[in-house]
Amino acid sequence: MRPRIIRMPAKLAPFLALAFALAWAAAAQTDWLAPDASIINKFENEGSQHSHVMEVMGYLTDVYGPRLTNSPNIREAGEYAVKTLSSWGLANVHEETWGPFGRGWSNELFEASEIAPRHFPLIAYSKAWTPGTNGPITADAIYAKIEKEDDFASYRGRLRGMFVLTAPMRMVQAQFDPPAHRFTDQELADIAPPRAPQPPPDKEARDRQRKQQEFNEKLVKFLTDEGAVAWLEPAPHDGGTVTVMAGGSRDPKDAPVLPRVAVDVEHYGRIFRTLEKNIPVTLRINIANKSYDENLDSFNIVAEIPGTDKADEVVMLGAHFDSWASGTGATDNAAGSVVMMEAMRILKTCNVKMRRTVRLALWTGEEEGLLGSRAYVQQHFADRISGDLKPEHAKLSAYFNVDNGTGKIRGIYLQGNEAVRPIFEKWMEPFKSEGMTTLSARSTGATDHISFDDAGLPGFQFIQDPIEYDTRTHHTNMDVYERIQVADLKQMAVIVASFVYMTANAEQLLPRKLLSKH
Ligand SMILES: [Zn+2]
């Protein structure tokens, strides 16, 4: 998902304003300590000499991946995580139910080839929550040039039993730039200041997008009603990398759609160009997909290290545990889950004293709209509709999140909370030599810290090197174990452990934002 405009329910604002003002005043009076070098050394030693990151990564990806929310895979992965966290001696390890999310879905078999005029196997994937083909189907492909509703008429009655392509072929460019990248000092300096004022949202562009979406829904229904065997869609990316997300509904009550297949653009192009030459193309496709309707609820995974004299106050760290379904969800977001689990393991194993309770949460349903973390915030901290704050709202110091791939930490987004700047400046100091140099005045969106931020709670996401995130792995078939940078995961786990440790032992809760009224 892309960053969105962030808004808090208007009703929360008056309740929170006073709390924030008090917190702000308290923060200003407190002398925030710098990290103790001997503690950081302990964390670094444990994180580098006894790391569990790649062991856990291997299970979350190779063994249990992909982890689509409510799939059998993610339920097994959840059991593995609970068992692993318990084996490390963490307290209160459990799954917390939330829902309803909707049906589970899994791809059980996928075979797709062109068989005439030439044979070649297709790089292609089922879109999540779409049906299978009920056995192998051999049929012709057709390019149906349907760009608007008026075009439906000319294809009515012509698509039954066929594999349908509707998208024109796009240009595919050479990749002159290397796919992997680390932020330069200049790039980090560029994201440190507040974002330049953005132009107001382009209403026409939004209208166009909405209309395109409405048309797409009508097109899916048309192709389904016409009895097409499957809809073949060229996927974003190229070179064998295929972005695959959802193609059907999670709601068992919704009408079923036809099978939808995301095809590697070069293979789509070969079929498309052959059809353009008026040469018939025959494909053989066999897809078995399964839906699971017996439990529509999902779960978050929680584990704790109990605090000492301030045990009723809490510091949270978390990451989303779910993924899309074509790769194994290695960089999005086994990486974040592994880093947060490892940070907990380091804190526990080093047996350092922490005054506040430290709580890990691994979320599901993030890919479908931050659903697991939103449900958790709703259950524990604040009701989004009524604006009512729960007692726990006053007891959370901060929530730290990792969800930008495998790249090491280069800084942290302050999320509009300037009061934490001098504090994080001190906490970041020991890690400057490892590349963590930047406090960004910006807010970043699109992942689970937003659920906390929206409820007026300090929620932070770290700045990470992009590595191959946008160019290769994000939501693609190539989001796999090999794309993980082990040294980066180790660096992240130690930094997260240190930030959580400092938050847990500070004299005060972290200052909260002074919110402007919406
Ligand atoms: Zn993610």
PDB file of C-alpha atoms and ligand atoms in Angstrom, residues 320 332 366-367 403 469, ligand 1:
ATOM      1  CA  HIS A 320       2.885  -7.624  10.271  1.00  0.00           C
ATOM      2  CA  ASP A 332       7.225  -8.225   3.288  1.00  0.00           C
ATOM      3  CA  GLU A 366      -2.065  -5.758   7.263  1.00  0.00           C
ATOM      4  CA  GLU A 367      -2.058  -6.273   3.504  1.00  0.00           C
ATOM      5  CA  ASP A 403       7.859  -3.055   7.564  1.00  0.00           C
ATOM      6  CA  TYR A 469      12.061  -3.610  -2.216  1.00  0.00           C
TER       7      TYR A 469
HETATM    8 ZN    ZN B   1       4.302  -5.014   4.510  1.00  0.00          ZN
END
